[in-house]
């Protein structure tokens, strides 16, 4: 169970890192043309960059507290925040009719985040 939770958290951290870097550093006009990026046309630059910074923080929060042993409870808390972010992403992609593939991907990330949150709060917690 512990290995599966680490793999899921690691995968989500990579996804958050890549998404965060792209939203923070790639120009908004280029994001608009990306697959599933049509929503950025209706969002402000500040909003897109804020999401990017939140994703970068999520990448850190999913791994770093457990690795260094400082406030490991932040891992499931971050996973719960990622759940909220992915609920919003899934709804947004459905509203913008981005296609089944994009919605399936965000839904998969949502399920992985639920698994990490559940596992790290319950059977695979760092305190038990």
mmCIF file of C-alpha atoms in Angstrom:
data_model
loop_
_atom_site.group_PDB
_atom_site.id
_atom_site.type_symbol
_atom_site.label_atom_id
_atom_site.label_comp_id
_atom_site.label_asym_id
_atom_site.label_seq_id
_atom_site.Cartn_x
_atom_site.Cartn_y
_atom_site.Cartn_z
ATOM 1 C CA UNK A 1 0.000 0.000 0.000
ATOM 2 C CA UNK A 2 2.776 2.412 0.921
ATOM 3 C CA UNK A 3 4.501 1.866 -2.444
ATOM 4 C CA UNK A 4 1.264 2.448 -4.353
ATOM 5 C CA UNK A 5 0.674 5.681 -2.423
ATOM 6 C CA UNK A 6 4.218 6.884 -3.162
ATOM 7 C CA UNK A 7 3.799 6.081 -6.871
ATOM 8 C CA UNK A 8 0.449 7.875 -7.040
ATOM 9 C CA UNK A 9 1.792 10.907 -5.159
ATOM 10 C CA UNK A 10 4.897 10.959 -7.357
ATOM 11 C CA UNK A 11 2.847 10.816 -10.544
ATOM 12 C CA UNK A 12 0.594 13.619 -9.333
ATOM 13 C CA UNK A 13 3.644 15.662 -8.332
ATOM 14 C CA UNK A 14 5.106 15.316 -11.835
ATOM 15 C CA UNK A 15 1.776 16.300 -13.390
ATOM 16 C CA UNK A 16 1.508 19.288 -11.038
ATOM 17 C CA UNK A 17 5.103 20.319 -11.767
ATOM 18 C CA UNK A 18 4.663 20.196 -15.547
ATOM 19 C CA UNK A 19 1.287 21.945 -15.400
ATOM 20 C CA UNK A 20 2.587 24.538 -12.985
ATOM 21 C CA UNK A 21 5.644 25.333 -15.073
ATOM 22 C CA UNK A 22 3.580 25.661 -18.236
ATOM 23 C CA UNK A 23 0.918 27.890 -16.667
ATOM 24 C CA UNK A 24 3.481 30.030 -14.874
ATOM 25 C CA UNK A 25 6.089 30.494 -17.603
ATOM 26 C CA UNK A 26 4.462 29.797 -20.993
ATOM 27 C CA UNK A 27 2.698 32.809 -22.571
ATOM 28 C CA UNK A 28 -1.084 32.665 -22.277
ATOM 29 C CA UNK A 29 -1.513 32.940 -26.049
ATOM 30 C CA UNK A 30 0.469 29.733 -26.517
ATOM 31 C CA UNK A 31 -1.559 27.955 -23.816
ATOM 32 C CA UNK A 32 -4.782 28.898 -25.620
ATOM 33 C CA UNK A 33 -3.659 26.900 -28.665
ATOM 34 C CA UNK A 34 -2.691 23.806 -26.661
ATOM 35 C CA UNK A 35 -4.954 20.765 -26.521
ATOM 36 C CA UNK A 36 -7.475 21.439 -23.735
ATOM 37 C CA UNK A 37 -6.223 24.993 -23.261
ATOM 38 C CA UNK A 38 -9.155 26.838 -24.778
ATOM 39 C CA UNK A 39 -10.385 27.850 -21.331
ATOM 40 C CA UNK A 40 -7.369 30.135 -20.922
ATOM 41 C CA UNK A 41 -8.789 32.464 -23.585
ATOM 42 C CA UNK A 42 -11.545 33.437 -21.129
ATOM 43 C CA UNK A 43 -9.261 33.618 -18.083
ATOM 44 C CA UNK A 44 -7.031 36.477 -17.039
ATOM 45 C CA UNK A 45 -3.263 36.121 -17.138
ATOM 46 C CA UNK A 46 -3.210 36.519 -13.358
ATOM 47 C CA UNK A 47 -5.679 33.675 -12.860
ATOM 48 C CA UNK A 48 -3.725 31.313 -15.118
ATOM 49 C CA UNK A 49 -0.439 32.184 -13.396
ATOM 50 C CA UNK A 50 -2.040 31.768 -9.961
ATOM 51 C CA UNK A 51 -3.181 28.279 -10.941
ATOM 52 C CA UNK A 52 0.364 27.599 -12.114
ATOM 53 C CA UNK A 53 1.853 28.659 -8.789
ATOM 54 C CA UNK A 54 -0.715 26.542 -6.919
ATOM 55 C CA UNK A 55 0.250 23.546 -9.047
ATOM 56 C CA UNK A 56 3.942 24.149 -8.300
ATOM 57 C CA UNK A 57 3.135 24.267 -4.583
ATOM 58 C CA UNK A 58 1.111 21.058 -4.953
ATOM 59 C CA UNK A 59 4.099 19.335 -6.557
ATOM 60 C CA UNK A 60 6.145 20.216 -3.492
ATOM 61 C CA UNK A 61 3.379 19.430 -0.993
ATOM 62 C CA UNK A 62 2.727 15.949 -2.346
ATOM 63 C CA UNK A 63 6.321 14.795 -1.805
ATOM 64 C CA UNK A 64 8.518 17.106 0.262
ATOM 65 C CA UNK A 65 6.808 16.918 3.699
ATOM 66 C CA UNK A 66 7.015 13.123 3.700
ATOM 67 C CA UNK A 67 10.595 13.019 2.428
ATOM 68 C CA UNK A 68 11.975 15.443 5.004
ATOM 69 C CA UNK A 69 9.659 14.256 7.785
ATOM 70 C CA UNK A 70 8.385 17.737 8.602
ATOM 71 C CA UNK A 71 4.591 18.063 8.787
ATOM 72 C CA UNK A 72 3.840 14.912 6.756
ATOM 73 C CA UNK A 73 0.128 15.609 7.302
ATOM 74 C CA UNK A 74 0.557 18.160 4.512
ATOM 75 C CA UNK A 75 0.673 15.300 1.961
ATOM 76 C CA UNK A 76 -3.012 14.309 2.354
ATOM 77 C CA UNK A 77 -3.983 17.959 2.804
ATOM 78 C CA UNK A 78 -2.280 18.764 -0.497
ATOM 79 C CA UNK A 79 -3.965 15.759 -2.102
ATOM 80 C CA UNK A 80 -7.354 17.062 -0.933
ATOM 81 C CA UNK A 81 -6.544 20.457 -2.426
ATOM 82 C CA UNK A 82 -5.579 18.689 -5.660
ATOM 83 C CA UNK A 83 -8.972 16.931 -5.583
ATOM 84 C CA UNK A 84 -10.692 20.328 -5.500
ATOM 85 C CA UNK A 85 -8.494 21.608 -8.317
ATOM 86 C CA UNK A 86 -9.240 18.549 -10.468
ATOM 87 C CA UNK A 87 -12.982 18.813 -9.831
ATOM 88 C CA UNK A 88 -12.781 22.357 -11.162
ATOM 89 C CA UNK A 89 -10.595 21.281 -14.087
ATOM 90 C CA UNK A 90 -12.949 18.457 -15.029
ATOM 91 C CA UNK A 91 -15.997 20.738 -14.898
ATOM 92 C CA UNK A 92 -14.175 23.371 -16.942
ATOM 93 C CA UNK A 93 -13.106 20.888 -19.617
ATOM 94 C CA UNK A 94 -16.656 19.513 -19.839
ATOM 95 C CA UNK A 95 -18.058 23.041 -20.175
ATOM 96 C CA UNK A 96 -15.572 23.880 -22.927
ATOM 97 C CA UNK A 97 -16.262 20.561 -24.685
ATOM 98 C CA UNK A 98 -12.558 19.693 -24.721
ATOM 99 C CA UNK A 99 -13.279 16.075 -25.488
ATOM 100 C CA UNK A 100 -13.503 12.781 -23.683
ATOM 101 C CA UNK A 101 -9.728 12.279 -23.550
ATOM 102 C CA UNK A 102 -9.031 15.508 -21.648
ATOM 103 C CA UNK A 103 -11.932 14.912 -19.251
ATOM 104 C CA UNK A 104 -10.764 11.318 -18.687
ATOM 105 C CA UNK A 105 -7.236 12.500 -17.902
ATOM 106 C CA UNK A 106 -8.359 15.105 -15.355
ATOM 107 C CA UNK A 107 -10.782 12.578 -13.859
ATOM 108 C CA UNK A 108 -7.932 10.075 -13.513
ATOM 109 C CA UNK A 109 -5.844 12.653 -11.671
ATOM 110 C CA UNK A 110 -8.860 13.302 -9.462
ATOM 111 C CA UNK A 111 -9.166 9.600 -8.588
ATOM 112 C CA UNK A 112 -5.425 9.343 -7.875
ATOM 113 C CA UNK A 113 -5.615 12.355 -5.564
ATOM 114 C CA UNK A 114 -8.578 10.835 -3.718
ATOM 115 C CA UNK A 115 -6.541 7.627 -3.328
ATOM 116 C CA UNK A 116 -3.537 9.521 -1.933
ATOM 117 C CA UNK A 117 -5.684 11.567 0.454
ATOM 118 C CA UNK A 118 -7.586 8.505 1.665
ATOM 119 C CA UNK A 119 -4.454 6.387 1.966
ATOM 120 C CA UNK A 120 -2.359 8.976 3.779
ATOM 121 C CA UNK A 121 -5.176 9.882 6.170
ATOM 122 C CA UNK A 122 -6.017 6.241 6.842
ATOM 123 C CA UNK A 123 -4.252 2.939 6.267
ATOM 124 C CA UNK A 124 -0.999 4.358 4.899
ATOM 125 C CA UNK A 125 -0.627 7.369 7.168
ATOM 126 C CA UNK A 126 2.845 8.467 8.160
ATOM 127 C CA UNK A 127 1.907 8.521 11.838
ATOM 128 C CA UNK A 128 0.641 4.944 12.091
#
